[in-house]
């Protein structure tokens, strides 16, 4: 039996579509309701909070997982990325009011000490450090767009899809930093020890993605 970790929430529907197209059993998965462990044929599906999915495969609770590139990078654990499904496309970006956007058009040293609100603290620190900028982080798990208006932060670092929420809160995308989409990942140990079992499923998913 292969164990698959999948994110709950808005990504789950897209994950089920991908599995469906690859010919994996999904009838019980579609009716999961509040169940967090679903077994169908030779598969076990673990439904987990998106940010916890990378840990499921890293610690060996699951062999494979579908997870957003944003949560994979934030988790900062060693995983083997097997496939970019191209689904759930969005991007990571710095966003803020116009006065802060103007600071980004000058020398990077002018950004030192910038107050950044985000739930992606590790990724934000890594991104700004890559530009040679030290920032002050404010971790928020929701409504991060409110932080600049309340004076809690100069700007935010978050996933952006349409940009509608940013615009509604007087913010604009200042700098896109990374494309995001659903990725198929496996634990390094599973790849080494169980590749013969995994390869057929990985191949079916790759074919489904190419055909979409």
GROMACS .gro file of C-alpha atoms in nm:
model
  212
    1UNK     CA    1   0.000   0.000   0.000
    2UNK     CA    2   0.123   0.350  -0.090
    3UNK     CA    3   0.044   0.641   0.136
    4UNK     CA    4  -0.028   0.979  -0.018
    5UNK     CA    5  -0.041   1.304   0.185
    6UNK     CA    6  -0.277   1.565   0.045
    7UNK     CA    7  -0.353   1.920   0.159
    8UNK     CA    8  -0.699   2.004   0.289
    9UNK     CA    9  -0.870   2.325   0.182
   10UNK     CA   10  -0.894   2.477  -0.163
   11UNK     CA   11  -0.609   2.269  -0.309
   12UNK     CA   12  -0.776   1.936  -0.234
   13UNK     CA   13  -1.017   1.956  -0.526
   14UNK     CA   14  -0.729   2.009  -0.769
   15UNK     CA   15  -0.535   1.723  -0.610
   16UNK     CA   16  -0.830   1.488  -0.657
   17UNK     CA   17  -0.860   1.594  -1.022
   18UNK     CA   18  -0.492   1.514  -1.078
   19UNK     CA   19  -0.522   1.173  -0.909
   20UNK     CA   20  -0.841   1.102  -1.104
   21UNK     CA   21  -0.674   1.181  -1.437
   22UNK     CA   22  -0.388   0.948  -1.344
   23UNK     CA   23  -0.632   0.662  -1.283
   24UNK     CA   24  -0.587   0.644  -0.905
   25UNK     CA   25  -0.892   0.550  -0.696
   26UNK     CA   26  -1.069   0.859  -0.561
   27UNK     CA   27  -1.434   0.767  -0.498
   28UNK     CA   28  -1.397   0.752  -0.118
   29UNK     CA   29  -1.162   1.049  -0.123
   30UNK     CA   30  -1.430   1.260  -0.290
   31UNK     CA   31  -1.665   1.175  -0.002
   32UNK     CA   32  -1.410   1.217   0.277
   33UNK     CA   33  -1.606   1.487   0.465
   34UNK     CA   34  -1.433   1.498   0.807
   35UNK     CA   35  -1.229   1.178   0.767
   36UNK     CA   36  -0.856   1.242   0.761
   37UNK     CA   37  -0.745   0.890   0.661
   38UNK     CA   38  -0.907   0.725   0.359
   39UNK     CA   39  -0.812   0.387   0.219
   40UNK     CA   40  -0.901   0.288  -0.137
   41UNK     CA   41  -0.766  -0.018  -0.320
   42UNK     CA   42  -0.389  -0.009  -0.261
   43UNK     CA   43  -0.376   0.354  -0.154
   44UNK     CA   44  -0.403   0.535   0.178
   45UNK     CA   45  -0.469   0.909   0.165
   46UNK     CA   46  -0.376   1.131   0.459
   47UNK     CA   47  -0.552   1.468   0.459
   48UNK     CA   48  -0.345   1.727   0.635
   49UNK     CA   49  -0.320   2.100   0.689
   50UNK     CA   50  -0.123   2.228   0.383
   51UNK     CA   51   0.173   2.351   0.588
   52UNK     CA   52   0.208   2.006   0.751
   53UNK     CA   53   0.215   1.805   0.426
   54UNK     CA   54   0.594   1.831   0.368
   55UNK     CA   55   0.653   1.698   0.721
   56UNK     CA   56   0.429   1.397   0.647
   57UNK     CA   57   0.665   1.277   0.378
   58UNK     CA   58   0.985   1.398   0.543
   59UNK     CA   59   0.915   1.195   0.858
   60UNK     CA   60   0.798   0.890   0.662
   61UNK     CA   61   0.424   0.899   0.744
   62UNK     CA   62   0.357   0.922   0.369
   63UNK     CA   63   0.546   0.799   0.062
   64UNK     CA   64   0.425   1.072  -0.172
   65UNK     CA   65   0.251   1.407  -0.142
   66UNK     CA   66   0.106   1.688  -0.345
   67UNK     CA   67   0.204   2.020  -0.191
   68UNK     CA   68   0.238   2.383  -0.292
   69UNK     CA   69   0.587   2.504  -0.372
   70UNK     CA   70   0.535   2.778  -0.111
   71UNK     CA   71   0.483   2.536   0.178
   72UNK     CA   72   0.763   2.308   0.055
   73UNK     CA   73   1.011   2.596   0.060
   74UNK     CA   74   0.883   2.724   0.393
   75UNK     CA   75   0.914   2.378   0.552
   76UNK     CA   76   1.283   2.371   0.452
   77UNK     CA   77   1.315   1.993   0.480
   78UNK     CA   78   1.494   1.759   0.241
   79UNK     CA   79   1.242   1.617  -0.006
   80UNK     CA   80   1.266   1.487  -0.362
   81UNK     CA   81   1.057   1.696  -0.600
   82UNK     CA   82   0.931   1.460  -0.871
   83UNK     CA   83   0.689   1.664  -1.077
   84UNK     CA   84   0.548   2.013  -1.129
   85UNK     CA   85   0.178   1.953  -1.191
   86UNK     CA   86   0.127   2.306  -1.320
   87UNK     CA   87  -0.195   2.325  -1.116
   88UNK     CA   88  -0.276   2.592  -0.858
   89UNK     CA   89  -0.046   2.844  -1.020
   90UNK     CA   90   0.018   3.167  -0.827
   91UNK     CA   91   0.330   3.346  -0.706
   92UNK     CA   92   0.510   3.459  -0.393
   93UNK     CA   93   0.550   3.835  -0.380
   94UNK     CA   94   0.633   4.135  -0.168
   95UNK     CA   95   0.335   4.371  -0.159
   96UNK     CA   96   0.272   4.702   0.008
   97UNK     CA   97   0.148   5.059  -0.031
   98UNK     CA   98   0.288   5.286  -0.303
   99UNK     CA   99   0.522   5.470  -0.062
  100UNK     CA  100   0.696   5.142   0.021
  101UNK     CA  101   0.710   5.039  -0.345
  102UNK     CA  102   0.916   5.355  -0.406
  103UNK     CA  103   1.178   5.233  -0.155
  104UNK     CA  104   1.228   4.917  -0.361
  105UNK     CA  105   1.325   5.123  -0.665
  106UNK     CA  106   1.628   5.260  -0.478
  107UNK     CA  107   1.939   5.093  -0.337
  108UNK     CA  108   1.883   4.771  -0.138
  109UNK     CA  109   2.045   4.934   0.168
  110UNK     CA  110   1.735   5.155   0.192
  111UNK     CA  111   1.532   4.845   0.280
  112UNK     CA  112   1.734   4.757   0.590
  113UNK     CA  113   1.511   4.713   0.893
  114UNK     CA  114   1.196   4.688   0.681
  115UNK     CA  115   0.904   4.549   0.882
  116UNK     CA  116   0.755   4.255   0.691
  117UNK     CA  117   0.435   4.072   0.790
  118UNK     CA  118   0.402   3.714   0.671
  119UNK     CA  119   0.322   3.357   0.766
  120UNK     CA  120   0.621   3.247   0.555
  121UNK     CA  121   0.887   3.367   0.798
  122UNK     CA  122   1.163   3.130   0.687
  123UNK     CA  123   1.109   3.198   0.317
  124UNK     CA  124   1.082   3.574   0.371
  125UNK     CA  125   1.405   3.587   0.568
  126UNK     CA  126   1.582   3.376   0.306
  127UNK     CA  127   1.448   3.590   0.019
  128UNK     CA  128   1.547   3.925   0.170
  129UNK     CA  129   1.880   3.788   0.286
  130UNK     CA  130   1.945   3.692  -0.076
  131UNK     CA  131   1.914   4.063  -0.159
  132UNK     CA  132   2.149   4.151   0.126
  133UNK     CA  133   1.869   4.299   0.337
  134UNK     CA  134   1.801   4.236   0.706
  135UNK     CA  135   1.434   4.268   0.796
  136UNK     CA  136   1.209   4.263   1.101
  137UNK     CA  137   0.954   3.985   1.076
  138UNK     CA  138   0.600   3.985   1.208
  139UNK     CA  139   0.437   3.644   1.189
  140UNK     CA  140   0.066   3.649   1.113
  141UNK     CA  141  -0.136   3.343   1.015
  142UNK     CA  142  -0.426   3.527   0.855
  143UNK     CA  143  -0.544   3.867   0.726
  144UNK     CA  144  -0.183   3.960   0.663
  145UNK     CA  145  -0.303   4.234   0.423
  146UNK     CA  146  -0.420   4.437   0.725
  147UNK     CA  147  -0.072   4.476   0.873
  148UNK     CA  148   0.045   4.784   0.671
  149UNK     CA  149  -0.283   4.968   0.728
  150UNK     CA  150  -0.259   4.908   1.103
  151UNK     CA  151   0.102   5.024   1.117
  152UNK     CA  152   0.223   4.679   1.218
  153UNK     CA  153   0.441   4.634   0.910
  154UNK     CA  154   0.574   4.827   0.610
  155UNK     CA  155   0.483   4.552   0.365
  156UNK     CA  156   0.378   4.189   0.342
  157UNK     CA  157   0.528   3.873   0.190
  158UNK     CA  158   0.260   3.635   0.076
  159UNK     CA  159   0.108   3.420  -0.198
  160UNK     CA  160  -0.068   3.627  -0.463
  161UNK     CA  161  -0.327   3.484  -0.700
  162UNK     CA  162  -0.544   3.750  -0.862
  163UNK     CA  163  -0.423   4.047  -0.658
  164UNK     CA  164  -0.784   4.140  -0.581
  165UNK     CA  165  -0.742   4.122  -0.202
  166UNK     CA  166  -0.429   4.338  -0.222
  167UNK     CA  167  -0.604   4.604  -0.427
  168UNK     CA  168  -0.904   4.603  -0.191
  169UNK     CA  169  -0.665   4.685   0.095
  170UNK     CA  170  -0.465   4.956  -0.084
  171UNK     CA  171  -0.166   4.733  -0.158
  172UNK     CA  172   0.017   4.652  -0.478
  173UNK     CA  173   0.261   4.384  -0.585
  174UNK     CA  174   0.606   4.533  -0.542
  175UNK     CA  175   0.823   4.239  -0.636
  176UNK     CA  176   0.739   3.884  -0.745
  177UNK     CA  177   0.987   3.640  -0.598
  178UNK     CA  178   0.889   3.283  -0.687
  179UNK     CA  179   0.629   3.098  -0.898
  180UNK     CA  180   0.409   2.859  -0.701
  181UNK     CA  181   0.219   2.549  -0.812
  182UNK     CA  182   0.133   2.205  -0.680
  183UNK     CA  183   0.434   1.974  -0.681
  184UNK     CA  184   0.459   1.598  -0.640
  185UNK     CA  185   0.719   1.520  -0.374
  186UNK     CA  186   0.851   1.212  -0.198
  187UNK     CA  187   1.063   1.149   0.105
  188UNK     CA  188   1.424   1.078   0.019
  189UNK     CA  189   1.407   0.747   0.205
  190UNK     CA  190   1.098   0.638   0.010
  191UNK     CA  191   1.269   0.719  -0.319
  192UNK     CA  192   1.569   0.510  -0.222
  193UNK     CA  193   1.385   0.217  -0.063
  194UNK     CA  194   1.053   0.202  -0.251
  195UNK     CA  195   1.120   0.346  -0.596
  196UNK     CA  196   1.002   0.026  -0.766
  197UNK     CA  197   0.661   0.072  -0.601
  198UNK     CA  198   0.650   0.447  -0.656
  199UNK     CA  199   0.765   0.467  -1.016
  200UNK     CA  200   0.442   0.341  -1.172
  201UNK     CA  201   0.234   0.599  -0.984
  202UNK     CA  202   0.480   0.878  -1.059
  203UNK     CA  203   0.473   0.784  -1.428
  204UNK     CA  204   0.091   0.781  -1.435
  205UNK     CA  205   0.077   1.125  -1.271
  206UNK     CA  206   0.336   1.263  -1.513
  207UNK     CA  207   0.136   1.132  -1.810
  208UNK     CA  208  -0.184   1.285  -1.671
  209UNK     CA  209  -0.013   1.623  -1.628
  210UNK     CA  210   0.128   1.613  -1.983
  211UNK     CA  211  -0.214   1.524  -2.125
  212UNK     CA  212  -0.398   1.802  -1.937
   0.00000   0.00000   0.00000
